[in-house]
Tab-separated table of C-alpha atoms in Angstrom:
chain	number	residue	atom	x	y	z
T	1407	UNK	CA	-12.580	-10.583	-6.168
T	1408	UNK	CA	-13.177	-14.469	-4.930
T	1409	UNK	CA	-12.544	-15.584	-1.511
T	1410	UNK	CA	-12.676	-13.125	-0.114
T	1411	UNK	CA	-11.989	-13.542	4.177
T	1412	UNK	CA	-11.308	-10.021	5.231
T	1413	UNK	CA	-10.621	-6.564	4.880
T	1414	UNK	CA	-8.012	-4.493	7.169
T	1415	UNK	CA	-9.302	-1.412	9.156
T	1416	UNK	CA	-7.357	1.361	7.849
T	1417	UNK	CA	-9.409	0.422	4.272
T	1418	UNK	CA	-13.104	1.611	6.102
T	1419	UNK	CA	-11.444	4.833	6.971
T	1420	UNK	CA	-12.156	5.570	3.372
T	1421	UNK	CA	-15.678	6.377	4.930
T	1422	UNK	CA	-14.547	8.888	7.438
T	1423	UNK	CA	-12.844	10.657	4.664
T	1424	UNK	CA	-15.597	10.736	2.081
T	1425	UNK	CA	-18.138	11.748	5.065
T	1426	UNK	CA	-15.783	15.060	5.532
T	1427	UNK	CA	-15.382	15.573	2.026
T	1428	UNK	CA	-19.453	15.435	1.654
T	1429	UNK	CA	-19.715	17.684	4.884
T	1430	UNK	CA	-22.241	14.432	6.292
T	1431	UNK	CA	-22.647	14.554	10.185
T	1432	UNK	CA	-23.468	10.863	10.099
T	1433	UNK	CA	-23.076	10.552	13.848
T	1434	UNK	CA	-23.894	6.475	13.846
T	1435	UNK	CA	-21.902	5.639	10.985
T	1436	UNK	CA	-19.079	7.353	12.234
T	1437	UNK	CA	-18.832	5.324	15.432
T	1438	UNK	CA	-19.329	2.129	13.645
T	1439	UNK	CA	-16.445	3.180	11.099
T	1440	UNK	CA	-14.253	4.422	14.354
T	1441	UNK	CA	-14.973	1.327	16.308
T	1442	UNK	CA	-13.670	-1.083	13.335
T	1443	UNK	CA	-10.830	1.028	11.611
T	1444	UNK	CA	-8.696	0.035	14.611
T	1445	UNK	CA	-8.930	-3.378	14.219
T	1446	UNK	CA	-6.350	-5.605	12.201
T	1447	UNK	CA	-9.325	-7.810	10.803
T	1448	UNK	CA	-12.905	-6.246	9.834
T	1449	UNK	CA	-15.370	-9.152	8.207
T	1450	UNK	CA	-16.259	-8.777	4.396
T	1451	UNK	CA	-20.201	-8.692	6.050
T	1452	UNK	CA	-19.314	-5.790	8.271
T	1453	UNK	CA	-17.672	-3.715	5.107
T	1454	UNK	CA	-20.448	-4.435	3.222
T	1455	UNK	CA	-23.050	-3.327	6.148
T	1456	UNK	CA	-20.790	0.267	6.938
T	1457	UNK	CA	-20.668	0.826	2.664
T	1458	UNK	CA	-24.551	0.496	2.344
T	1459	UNK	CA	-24.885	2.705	5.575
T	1460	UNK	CA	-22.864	5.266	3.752
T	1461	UNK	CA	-24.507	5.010	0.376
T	1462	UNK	CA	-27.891	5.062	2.212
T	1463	UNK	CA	-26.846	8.688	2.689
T	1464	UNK	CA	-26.928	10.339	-0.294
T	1465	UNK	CA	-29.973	8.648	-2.192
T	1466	UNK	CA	-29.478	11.093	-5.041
T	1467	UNK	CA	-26.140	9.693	-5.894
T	1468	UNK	CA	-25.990	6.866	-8.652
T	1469	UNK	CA	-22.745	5.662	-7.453
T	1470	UNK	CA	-21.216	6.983	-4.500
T	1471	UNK	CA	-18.718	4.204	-4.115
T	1472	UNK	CA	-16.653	5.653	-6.744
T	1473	UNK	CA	-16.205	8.898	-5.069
T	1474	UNK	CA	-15.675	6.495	-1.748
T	1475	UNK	CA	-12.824	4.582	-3.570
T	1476	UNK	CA	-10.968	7.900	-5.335
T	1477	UNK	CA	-10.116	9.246	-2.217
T	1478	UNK	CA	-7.599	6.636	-0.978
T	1479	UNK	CA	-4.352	7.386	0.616
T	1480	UNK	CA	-1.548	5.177	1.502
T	1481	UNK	CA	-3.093	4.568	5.385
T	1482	UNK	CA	-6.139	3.275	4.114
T	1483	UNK	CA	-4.195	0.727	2.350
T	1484	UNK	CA	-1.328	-0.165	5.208
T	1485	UNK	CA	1.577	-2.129	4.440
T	1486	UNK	CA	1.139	-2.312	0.558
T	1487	UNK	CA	1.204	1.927	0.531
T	1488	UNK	CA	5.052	1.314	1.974
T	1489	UNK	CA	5.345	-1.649	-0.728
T	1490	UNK	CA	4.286	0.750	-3.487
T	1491	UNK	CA	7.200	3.241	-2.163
T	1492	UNK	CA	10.075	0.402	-2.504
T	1493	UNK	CA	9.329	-0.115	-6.348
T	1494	UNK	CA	11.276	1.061	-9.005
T	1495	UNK	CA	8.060	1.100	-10.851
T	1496	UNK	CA	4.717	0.630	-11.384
T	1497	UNK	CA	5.001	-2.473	-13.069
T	1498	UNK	CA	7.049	-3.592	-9.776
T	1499	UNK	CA	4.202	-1.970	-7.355
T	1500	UNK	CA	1.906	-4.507	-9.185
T	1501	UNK	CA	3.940	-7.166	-8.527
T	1502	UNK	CA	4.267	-6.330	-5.258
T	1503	UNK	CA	0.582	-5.575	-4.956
T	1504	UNK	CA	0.020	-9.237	-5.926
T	1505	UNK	CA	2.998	-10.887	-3.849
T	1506	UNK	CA	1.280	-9.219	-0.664
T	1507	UNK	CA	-2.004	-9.272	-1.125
T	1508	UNK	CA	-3.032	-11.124	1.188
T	1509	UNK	CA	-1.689	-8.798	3.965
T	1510	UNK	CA	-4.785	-6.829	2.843
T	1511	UNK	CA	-7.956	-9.432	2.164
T	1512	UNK	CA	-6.734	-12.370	3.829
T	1513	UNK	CA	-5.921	-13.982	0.596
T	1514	UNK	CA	-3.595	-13.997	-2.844
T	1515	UNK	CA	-6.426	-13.692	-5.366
T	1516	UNK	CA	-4.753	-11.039	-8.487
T	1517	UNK	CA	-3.866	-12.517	-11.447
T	1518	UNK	CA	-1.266	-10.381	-13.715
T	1519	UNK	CA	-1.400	-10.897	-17.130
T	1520	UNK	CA	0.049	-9.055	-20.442
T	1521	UNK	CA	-1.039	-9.877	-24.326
T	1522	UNK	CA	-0.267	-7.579	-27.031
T	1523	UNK	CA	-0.163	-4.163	-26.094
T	1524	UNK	CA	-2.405	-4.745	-22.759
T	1525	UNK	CA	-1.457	-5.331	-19.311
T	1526	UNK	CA	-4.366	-6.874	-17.395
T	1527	UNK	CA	-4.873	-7.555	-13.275
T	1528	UNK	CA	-8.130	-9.336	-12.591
T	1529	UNK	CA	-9.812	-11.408	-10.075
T	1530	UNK	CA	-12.234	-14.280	-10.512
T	1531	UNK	CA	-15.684	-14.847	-9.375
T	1532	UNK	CA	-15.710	-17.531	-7.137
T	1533	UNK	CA	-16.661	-17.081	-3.804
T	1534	UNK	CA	-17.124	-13.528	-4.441
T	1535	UNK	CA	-18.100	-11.844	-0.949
T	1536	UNK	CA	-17.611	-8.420	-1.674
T	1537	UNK	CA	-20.271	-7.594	-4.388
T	1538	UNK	CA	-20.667	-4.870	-6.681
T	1539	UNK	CA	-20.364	-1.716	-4.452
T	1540	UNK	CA	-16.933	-2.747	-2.204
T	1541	UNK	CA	-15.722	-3.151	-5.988
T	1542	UNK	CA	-16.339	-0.321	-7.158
T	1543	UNK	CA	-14.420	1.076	-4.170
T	1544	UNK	CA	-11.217	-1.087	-4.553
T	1545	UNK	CA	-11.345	-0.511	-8.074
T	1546	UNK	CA	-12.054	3.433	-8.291
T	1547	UNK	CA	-9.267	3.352	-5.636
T	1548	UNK	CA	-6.481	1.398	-7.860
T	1549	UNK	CA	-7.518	3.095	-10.924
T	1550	UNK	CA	-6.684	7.025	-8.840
T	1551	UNK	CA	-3.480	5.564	-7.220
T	1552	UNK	CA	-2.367	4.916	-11.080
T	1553	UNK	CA	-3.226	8.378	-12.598
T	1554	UNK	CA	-1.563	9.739	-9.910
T	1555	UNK	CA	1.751	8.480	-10.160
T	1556	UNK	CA	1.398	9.224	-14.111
T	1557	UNK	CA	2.163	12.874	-15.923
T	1558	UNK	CA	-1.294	12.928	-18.097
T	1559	UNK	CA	-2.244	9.306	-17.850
T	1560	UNK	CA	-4.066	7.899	-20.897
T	1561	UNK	CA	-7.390	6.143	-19.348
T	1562	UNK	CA	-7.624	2.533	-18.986
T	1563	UNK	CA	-8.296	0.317	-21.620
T	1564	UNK	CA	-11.279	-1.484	-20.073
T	1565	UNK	CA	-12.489	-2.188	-16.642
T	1566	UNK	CA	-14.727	-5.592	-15.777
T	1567	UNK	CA	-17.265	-5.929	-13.222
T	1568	UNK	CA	-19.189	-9.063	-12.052
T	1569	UNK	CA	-22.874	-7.639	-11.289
T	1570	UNK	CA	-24.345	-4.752	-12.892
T	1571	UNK	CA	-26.032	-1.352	-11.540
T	1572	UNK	CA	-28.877	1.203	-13.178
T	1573	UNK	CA	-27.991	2.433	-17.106
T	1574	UNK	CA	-27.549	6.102	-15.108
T	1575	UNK	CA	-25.012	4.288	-12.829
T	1576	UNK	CA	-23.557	2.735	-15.659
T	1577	UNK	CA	-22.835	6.328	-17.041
T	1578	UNK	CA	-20.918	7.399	-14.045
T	1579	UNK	CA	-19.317	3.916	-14.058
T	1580	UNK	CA	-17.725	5.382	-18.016
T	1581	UNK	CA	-17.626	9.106	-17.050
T	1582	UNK	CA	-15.347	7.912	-13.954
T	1583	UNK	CA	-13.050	5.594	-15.397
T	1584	UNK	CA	-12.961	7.827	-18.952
T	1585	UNK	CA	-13.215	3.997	-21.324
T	1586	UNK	CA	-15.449	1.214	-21.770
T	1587	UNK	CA	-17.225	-0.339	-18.896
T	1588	UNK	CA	-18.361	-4.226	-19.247
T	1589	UNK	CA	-20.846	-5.996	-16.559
T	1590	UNK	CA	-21.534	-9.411	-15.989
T	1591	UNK	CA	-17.850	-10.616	-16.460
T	1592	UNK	CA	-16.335	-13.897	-15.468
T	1593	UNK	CA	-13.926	-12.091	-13.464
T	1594	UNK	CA	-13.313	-8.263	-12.115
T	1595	UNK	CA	-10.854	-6.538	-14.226
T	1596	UNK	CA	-8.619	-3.306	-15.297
T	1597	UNK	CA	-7.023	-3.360	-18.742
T	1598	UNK	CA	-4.156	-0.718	-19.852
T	1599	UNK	CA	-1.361	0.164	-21.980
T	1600	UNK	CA	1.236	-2.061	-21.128
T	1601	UNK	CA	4.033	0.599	-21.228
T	1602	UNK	CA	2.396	1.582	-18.154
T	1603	UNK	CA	4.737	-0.843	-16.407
T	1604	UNK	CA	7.749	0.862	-17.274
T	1605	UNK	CA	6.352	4.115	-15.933
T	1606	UNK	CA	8.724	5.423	-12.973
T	1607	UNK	CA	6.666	5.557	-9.839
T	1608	UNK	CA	6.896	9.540	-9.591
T	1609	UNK	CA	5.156	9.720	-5.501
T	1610	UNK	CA	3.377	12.602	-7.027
T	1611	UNK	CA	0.514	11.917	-4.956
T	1612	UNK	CA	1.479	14.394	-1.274
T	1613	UNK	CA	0.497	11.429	0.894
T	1614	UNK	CA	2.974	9.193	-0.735
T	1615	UNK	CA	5.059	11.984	-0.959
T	1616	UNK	CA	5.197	11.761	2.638
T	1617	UNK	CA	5.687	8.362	3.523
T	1618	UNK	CA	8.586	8.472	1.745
T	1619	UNK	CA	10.014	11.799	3.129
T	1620	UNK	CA	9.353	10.020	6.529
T	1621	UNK	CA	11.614	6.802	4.860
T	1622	UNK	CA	14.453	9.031	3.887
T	1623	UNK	CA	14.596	10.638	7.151
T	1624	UNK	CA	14.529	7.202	9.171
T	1625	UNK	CA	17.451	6.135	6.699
T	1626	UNK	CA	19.797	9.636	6.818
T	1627	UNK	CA	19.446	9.377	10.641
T	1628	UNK	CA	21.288	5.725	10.084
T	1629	UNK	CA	23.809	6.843	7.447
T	1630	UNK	CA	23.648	10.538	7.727
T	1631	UNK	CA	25.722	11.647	4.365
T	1632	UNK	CA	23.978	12.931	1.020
T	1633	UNK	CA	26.067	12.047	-1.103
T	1634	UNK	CA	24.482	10.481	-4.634
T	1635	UNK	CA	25.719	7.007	-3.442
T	1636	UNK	CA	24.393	7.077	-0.021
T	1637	UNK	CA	20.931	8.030	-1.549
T	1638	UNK	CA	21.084	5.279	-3.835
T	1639	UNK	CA	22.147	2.572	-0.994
T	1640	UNK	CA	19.464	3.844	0.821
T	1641	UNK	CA	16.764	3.298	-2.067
T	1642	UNK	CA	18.038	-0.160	-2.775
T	1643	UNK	CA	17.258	-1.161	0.964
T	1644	UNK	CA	13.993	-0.673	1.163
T	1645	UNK	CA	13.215	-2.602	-2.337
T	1646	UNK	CA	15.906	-5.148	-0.506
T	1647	UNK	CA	14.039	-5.281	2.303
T	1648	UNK	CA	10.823	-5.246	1.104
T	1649	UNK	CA	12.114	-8.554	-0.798
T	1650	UNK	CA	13.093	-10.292	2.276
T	1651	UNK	CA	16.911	-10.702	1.057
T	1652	UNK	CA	19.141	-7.150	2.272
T	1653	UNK	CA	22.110	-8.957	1.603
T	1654	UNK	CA	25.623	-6.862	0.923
T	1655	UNK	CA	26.006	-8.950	-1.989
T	1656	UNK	CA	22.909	-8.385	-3.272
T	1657	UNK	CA	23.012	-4.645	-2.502
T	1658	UNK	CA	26.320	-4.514	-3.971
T	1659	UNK	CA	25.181	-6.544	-7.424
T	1660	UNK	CA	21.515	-3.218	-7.749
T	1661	UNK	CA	24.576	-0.469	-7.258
T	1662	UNK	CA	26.688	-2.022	-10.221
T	1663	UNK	CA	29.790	-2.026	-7.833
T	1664	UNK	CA	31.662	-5.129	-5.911
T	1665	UNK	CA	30.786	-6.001	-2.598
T	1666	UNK	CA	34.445	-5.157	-1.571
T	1667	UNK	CA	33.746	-1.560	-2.759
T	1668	UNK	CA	31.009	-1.265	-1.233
T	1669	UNK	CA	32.015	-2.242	2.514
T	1670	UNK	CA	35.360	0.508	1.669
T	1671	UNK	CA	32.578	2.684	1.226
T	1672	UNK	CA	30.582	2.224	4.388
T	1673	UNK	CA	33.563	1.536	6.576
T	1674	UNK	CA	33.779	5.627	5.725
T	1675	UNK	CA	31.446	5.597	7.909
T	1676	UNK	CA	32.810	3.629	10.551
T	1677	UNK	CA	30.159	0.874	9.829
T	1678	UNK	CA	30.178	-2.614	8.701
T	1679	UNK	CA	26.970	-3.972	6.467
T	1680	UNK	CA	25.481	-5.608	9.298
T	1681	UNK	CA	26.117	-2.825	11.330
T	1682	UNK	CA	24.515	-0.209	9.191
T	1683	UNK	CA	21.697	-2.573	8.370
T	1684	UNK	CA	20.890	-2.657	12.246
T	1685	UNK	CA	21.032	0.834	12.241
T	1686	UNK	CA	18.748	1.292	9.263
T	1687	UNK	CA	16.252	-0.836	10.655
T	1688	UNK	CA	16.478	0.341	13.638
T	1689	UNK	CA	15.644	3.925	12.715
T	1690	UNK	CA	12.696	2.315	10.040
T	1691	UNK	CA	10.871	0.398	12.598
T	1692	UNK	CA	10.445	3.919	15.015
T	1693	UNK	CA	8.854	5.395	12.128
T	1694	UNK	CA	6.912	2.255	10.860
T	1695	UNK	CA	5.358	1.551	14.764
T	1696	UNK	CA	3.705	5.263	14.849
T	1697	UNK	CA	1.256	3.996	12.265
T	1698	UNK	CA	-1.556	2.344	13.347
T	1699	UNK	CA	-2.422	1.353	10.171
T	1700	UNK	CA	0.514	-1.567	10.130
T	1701	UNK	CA	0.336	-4.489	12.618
T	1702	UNK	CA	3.734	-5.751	14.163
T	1703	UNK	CA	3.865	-8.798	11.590
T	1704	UNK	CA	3.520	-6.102	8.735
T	1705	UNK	CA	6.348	-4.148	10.132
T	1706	UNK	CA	8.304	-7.425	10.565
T	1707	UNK	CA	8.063	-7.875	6.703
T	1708	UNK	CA	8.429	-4.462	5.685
T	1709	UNK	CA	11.842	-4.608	7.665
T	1710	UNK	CA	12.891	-8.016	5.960
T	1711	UNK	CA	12.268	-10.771	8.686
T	1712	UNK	CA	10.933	-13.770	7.621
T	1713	UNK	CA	8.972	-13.867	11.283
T	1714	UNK	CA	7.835	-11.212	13.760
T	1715	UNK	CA	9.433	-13.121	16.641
T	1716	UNK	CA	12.774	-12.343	14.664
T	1717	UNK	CA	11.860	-8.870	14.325
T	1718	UNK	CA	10.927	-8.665	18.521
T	1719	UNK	CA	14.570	-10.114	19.582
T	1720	UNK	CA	16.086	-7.527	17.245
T	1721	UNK	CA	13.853	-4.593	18.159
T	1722	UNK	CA	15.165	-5.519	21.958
T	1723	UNK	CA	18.548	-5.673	21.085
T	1724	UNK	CA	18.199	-2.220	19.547
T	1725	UNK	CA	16.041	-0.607	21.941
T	1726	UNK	CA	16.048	-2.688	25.189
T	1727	UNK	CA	11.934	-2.525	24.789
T	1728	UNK	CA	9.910	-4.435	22.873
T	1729	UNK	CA	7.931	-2.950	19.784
T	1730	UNK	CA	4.620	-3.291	21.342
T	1731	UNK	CA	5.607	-1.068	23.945
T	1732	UNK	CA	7.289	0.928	22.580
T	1733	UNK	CA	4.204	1.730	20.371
T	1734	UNK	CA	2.398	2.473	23.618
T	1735	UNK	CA	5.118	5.395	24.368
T	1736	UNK	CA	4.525	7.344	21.707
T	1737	UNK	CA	2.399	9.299	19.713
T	1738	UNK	CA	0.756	7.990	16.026
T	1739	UNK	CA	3.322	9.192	13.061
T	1740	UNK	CA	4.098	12.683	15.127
T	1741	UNK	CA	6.689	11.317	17.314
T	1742	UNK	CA	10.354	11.686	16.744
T	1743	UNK	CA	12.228	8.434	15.877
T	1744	UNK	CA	13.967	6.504	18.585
């Protein structure tokens, strides 16, 4: 993973986690992880520093960072959990993984690649900053978001590192990721059956079963109807959004219907497009501002402005606040929506 600039702080609450799951009272670490996961920005040198801290811990493990990285939810991850949500599937979420990447690290790095049978994501080794343990983390933490969107997942087909650990780390390295495990690569890498593309993302996993709950709620309080069509509309704006273009037309064009058919539809409603868009985005950014995990310009996008100043006016409009206050009114992801 070259170039590395930065990391967000929702990723290094992956170390609170794992230090309840290992029942570790780590009093130091814990600050140090608290002090930085509420920061939009946390140094690849400081991630490094808090993951050696944490591995320090538990000298009898051989590789710790894998048990780090599988226990990843969608707020570790931010904006690119609500991505994953607005994609058909996972060959989309990939796409969108490496469209937005540099939400995340501070840079677009991922290459996507198929050949034959294989689909391949990999990133080079120049200017690597992260070194072998932080990639074991993001890479034990892509390859568990995959199996669980997946009814019994066949295993990769290879995974790539740049360094190398201990022969008994190299066995957990195989036992972990259930297929071969190469070191010393030109570039970090995960190989697998390409007709995992085509896989419908399932949400099977309860915290992005959640996420998306909260969605659907945020878009039935804008259009409240549950009728098959509605449900449908309201899918196709969040992957409309999430592209930057909720246009009727183009909403119109994903539901296989005219654009004229679809405004008789919502004028049902009493609603034009633009109104109901308002309305929908409206309700969305409530929701999206109780995380803290999402920074007002990641909130902008997920909401389809092309700037956050756009997304302010609008959010005044709306409200008759602004979204950093109203973030300040209310309480992280428990609050009811405006």
């Amino acid at each position: 993973m070259a170039a590395i600039l930065r990391v967000t702080g929702a990723w290094v609450g992956l170390l609170s986690d794992w230090l309840d799951r290992e029942g570790l009272e780590a009093k130091a670490l814990r600050a140090a992880v608290e002090r930085w996961a509420g920061e939009e920005s946390v140094p690849v040198p400081v991630w490094r520093n808090l993951l050696e801290q944490a591995v320090a811990l538990v000298p009898g493990q051989q590789a710790p960072e894998l048990a780090i990285g599988s226990g990843v939810r969608p707020g570790h991850v931010g904006v690119l959990g609500y991505l994953a949500l607005a994609s058909s599937t996972l060959g989309e979420a990939m796409l969108a993984y490496q469209r937005y990447e540099n939400l995340f690290y501070g840079a677009n790095l991922a290459e996507v690649s198929v050949e034959g049978g294989e689909a391949e994501i990999r990133w080079p080794r120049e200017g690597n900053e992260l070194g072998q343990r932080a990639d074991g983390v993001a890479i034990a933490a892509l390859v568990t978001f995959l199996r669980r969107q997946l009814d019994n997942p066949p295993p990769p087909s290879g995974i790539s590192f740049l360094g190398g650990v201990s022969p008994r780390a190299e066995a957990e390295y195989e036992q972990f990721f259930e297929c071969p495990v190469q070191w010393d690569d030109s570039h970090v890498r995960v190989r697998f059956p390409v007709t995992y593309l085509t896989e419908p993302m399932l949400s099977r996993d309860p915290a992005l079963r959640e996420l998306l709950d909260r969605q659907a709620q945020a878009l039935v309080r804008a259009l409240p109807s549950g009728s098959a069509m509605e449900r449908q509309l309201q899918q196709v704006l969040l992957r409309l959004l999430a592209e930057g273009e909720p246009t009727l037309a183009r909403a119109a064009t994903a539901m296989h219907m005219s654009p004229r058919t679809l405004q008789r539809r919502l004028a049902g409603h009493g609603l034009s497009w633009q109104q109901w868009l308002d309305r929908s985005r409206e309700q969305l950014a409530c929701q999206y501002l109780q995380d803290p995990g999402l920074s007002l310009s990641d909130v902008a996008l997920l909401l389809g402005f092309s700037e956050q100043s756009a997304f302010t006016r609008a959010f005044r409009r709306w409200t008759s606040t602004s979204p950093g206050r109203f973030r300040q009114s209310v309480r992280p992801l428990r609050s009811p929506a405006c």
